[in-house]
Amino acid sequence: MSILVPMPLLDDFLVNYNLGQVILAMFILSLPVGFVFGSRKITAINVSIFGLLLTLAPSLGGGDVYFGYLGIILLVLGPMIYSIAK
């Protein structure tokens, strides 16, 4: 059974953060999944997907450019990690 969160409560929490910060927090929270399973491929796919999200989302919202740069770095690192995975 899921707990329903009222939208104004969620909106009041997220209004203080921009889209790049929320995506970065989701990336940091999802990163241990690859480590728990011991799979570098899962980690590489995770890095690549969040790199794509960080590259595209700030440009759509007119946000900070730094998250776009971080997305480009993650887009380069993701395939490199995938290529060395066993």
PDB file of C-alpha atoms in Angstrom:
ATOM      1  CA  MET A   1       0.000   0.000   0.000  1.00  0.00           C
ATOM      2  CA  SER A   2       1.473   3.324  -0.999  1.00  0.00           C
ATOM      3  CA  ILE A   3       1.257   6.544   0.932  1.00  0.00           C
ATOM      4  CA  LEU A   4      -0.198   9.418  -1.033  1.00  0.00           C
ATOM      5  CA  VAL A   5       1.677  12.677  -0.583  1.00  0.00           C
ATOM      6  CA  PRO A   6      -0.327  15.860  -1.069  1.00  0.00           C
ATOM      7  CA  MET A   7       0.953  17.811  -4.048  1.00  0.00           C
ATOM      8  CA  PRO A   8       1.335  21.163  -2.222  1.00  0.00           C
ATOM      9  CA  LEU A   9       3.650  19.492   0.286  1.00  0.00           C
ATOM     10  CA  LEU A  10       5.813  18.066  -2.500  1.00  0.00           C
ATOM     11  CA  ASP A  11       5.678  21.345  -4.405  1.00  0.00           C
ATOM     12  CA  ASP A  12       6.804  23.344  -1.371  1.00  0.00           C
ATOM     13  CA  PHE A  13       9.799  21.038  -1.015  1.00  0.00           C
ATOM     14  CA  LEU A  14      10.836  21.122  -4.687  1.00  0.00           C
ATOM     15  CA  VAL A  15      10.313  24.844  -5.267  1.00  0.00           C
ATOM     16  CA  ASN A  16      13.675  25.553  -3.601  1.00  0.00           C
ATOM     17  CA  TYR A  17      15.611  23.410  -6.093  1.00  0.00           C
ATOM     18  CA  ASN A  18      16.057  23.574  -9.847  1.00  0.00           C
ATOM     19  CA  LEU A  19      15.765  20.641 -12.239  1.00  0.00           C
ATOM     20  CA  GLY A  20      19.517  20.031 -12.438  1.00  0.00           C
ATOM     21  CA  GLN A  21      19.804  19.679  -8.671  1.00  0.00           C
ATOM     22  CA  VAL A  22      16.902  17.216  -8.541  1.00  0.00           C
ATOM     23  CA  ILE A  23      18.389  15.076 -11.343  1.00  0.00           C
ATOM     24  CA  LEU A  24      21.797  15.148  -9.640  1.00  0.00           C
ATOM     25  CA  ALA A  25      20.229  14.030  -6.343  1.00  0.00           C
ATOM     26  CA  MET A  26      18.436  11.177  -8.140  1.00  0.00           C
ATOM     27  CA  PHE A  27      21.754  10.169  -9.734  1.00  0.00           C
ATOM     28  CA  ILE A  28      23.550  10.101  -6.401  1.00  0.00           C
ATOM     29  CA  LEU A  29      20.730   8.091  -4.808  1.00  0.00           C
ATOM     30  CA  SER A  30      20.618   5.567  -7.671  1.00  0.00           C
ATOM     31  CA  LEU A  31      24.378   5.061  -7.961  1.00  0.00           C
ATOM     32  CA  PRO A  32      24.691   2.450  -5.168  1.00  0.00           C
ATOM     33  CA  VAL A  33      22.410   0.058  -7.102  1.00  0.00           C
ATOM     34  CA  GLY A  34      25.256  -0.930  -9.395  1.00  0.00           C
ATOM     35  CA  PHE A  35      27.579  -1.377  -6.460  1.00  0.00           C
ATOM     36  CA  VAL A  36      25.102  -3.571  -4.567  1.00  0.00           C
ATOM     37  CA  PHE A  37      24.701  -5.906  -7.530  1.00  0.00           C
ATOM     38  CA  GLY A  38      28.430  -5.743  -8.230  1.00  0.00           C
ATOM     39  CA  SER A  39      27.811  -4.890 -11.868  1.00  0.00           C
ATOM     40  CA  ARG A  40      29.849  -2.274 -13.684  1.00  0.00           C
ATOM     41  CA  LYS A  41      27.483  -2.501 -16.651  1.00  0.00           C
ATOM     42  CA  ILE A  42      24.530  -1.340 -14.555  1.00  0.00           C
ATOM     43  CA  THR A  43      26.655   1.499 -13.195  1.00  0.00           C
ATOM     44  CA  ALA A  44      27.765   2.459 -16.712  1.00  0.00           C
ATOM     45  CA  ILE A  45      24.203   2.482 -18.045  1.00  0.00           C
ATOM     46  CA  ASN A  46      23.125   4.539 -15.028  1.00  0.00           C
ATOM     47  CA  VAL A  47      25.937   7.048 -15.610  1.00  0.00           C
ATOM     48  CA  SER A  48      25.092   7.317 -19.318  1.00  0.00           C
ATOM     49  CA  ILE A  49      21.361   7.827 -18.774  1.00  0.00           C
ATOM     50  CA  PHE A  50      21.848  10.491 -16.136  1.00  0.00           C
ATOM     51  CA  GLY A  51      24.496  12.130 -18.312  1.00  0.00           C
ATOM     52  CA  LEU A  52      21.925  12.378 -21.078  1.00  0.00           C
ATOM     53  CA  LEU A  53      19.326  13.747 -18.669  1.00  0.00           C
ATOM     54  CA  LEU A  54      21.716  16.337 -17.260  1.00  0.00           C
ATOM     55  CA  THR A  55      22.752  17.384 -20.757  1.00  0.00           C
ATOM     56  CA  LEU A  56      19.235  17.813 -22.104  1.00  0.00           C
ATOM     57  CA  ALA A  57      17.208  19.022 -19.116  1.00  0.00           C
ATOM     58  CA  PRO A  58      19.044  22.259 -18.195  1.00  0.00           C
ATOM     59  CA  SER A  59      19.072  23.358 -21.820  1.00  0.00           C
ATOM     60  CA  LEU A  60      15.309  22.877 -22.019  1.00  0.00           C
ATOM     61  CA  GLY A  61      14.623  24.762 -18.803  1.00  0.00           C
ATOM     62  CA  GLY A  62      17.173  27.510 -19.285  1.00  0.00           C
ATOM     63  CA  GLY A  63      18.941  26.434 -16.109  1.00  0.00           C
ATOM     64  CA  ASP A  64      22.534  26.455 -15.030  1.00  0.00           C
ATOM     65  CA  VAL A  65      25.171  25.539 -17.604  1.00  0.00           C
ATOM     66  CA  TYR A  66      27.264  23.591 -15.082  1.00  0.00           C
ATOM     67  CA  PHE A  67      24.813  20.701 -15.032  1.00  0.00           C
ATOM     68  CA  GLY A  68      25.113  20.469 -18.805  1.00  0.00           C
ATOM     69  CA  TYR A  69      28.884  20.229 -18.499  1.00  0.00           C
ATOM     70  CA  LEU A  70      28.517  17.532 -15.852  1.00  0.00           C
ATOM     71  CA  GLY A  71      26.151  15.692 -18.204  1.00  0.00           C
ATOM     72  CA  ILE A  72      28.718  15.773 -21.003  1.00  0.00           C
ATOM     73  CA  ILE A  73      31.371  14.408 -18.642  1.00  0.00           C
ATOM     74  CA  LEU A  74      29.030  11.597 -17.585  1.00  0.00           C
ATOM     75  CA  LEU A  75      28.215  10.856 -21.236  1.00  0.00           C
ATOM     76  CA  VAL A  76      31.922  10.353 -21.865  1.00  0.00           C
ATOM     77  CA  LEU A  77      32.521   8.299 -18.709  1.00  0.00           C
ATOM     78  CA  GLY A  78      29.524   5.980 -19.162  1.00  0.00           C
ATOM     79  CA  PRO A  79      30.730   4.176 -22.309  1.00  0.00           C
ATOM     80  CA  MET A  80      34.271   4.050 -20.906  1.00  0.00           C
ATOM     81  CA  ILE A  81      33.029   2.267 -17.786  1.00  0.00           C
ATOM     82  CA  TYR A  82      30.872  -0.036 -19.931  1.00  0.00           C
ATOM     83  CA  SER A  83      33.809  -0.983 -22.139  1.00  0.00           C
ATOM     84  CA  ILE A  84      35.960  -2.099 -19.200  1.00  0.00           C
ATOM     85  CA  ALA A  85      33.101  -4.004 -17.506  1.00  0.00           C
ATOM     86  CA  LYS A  86      33.351  -7.771 -17.436  1.00  0.00           C
TER      87      LYS A  86
END
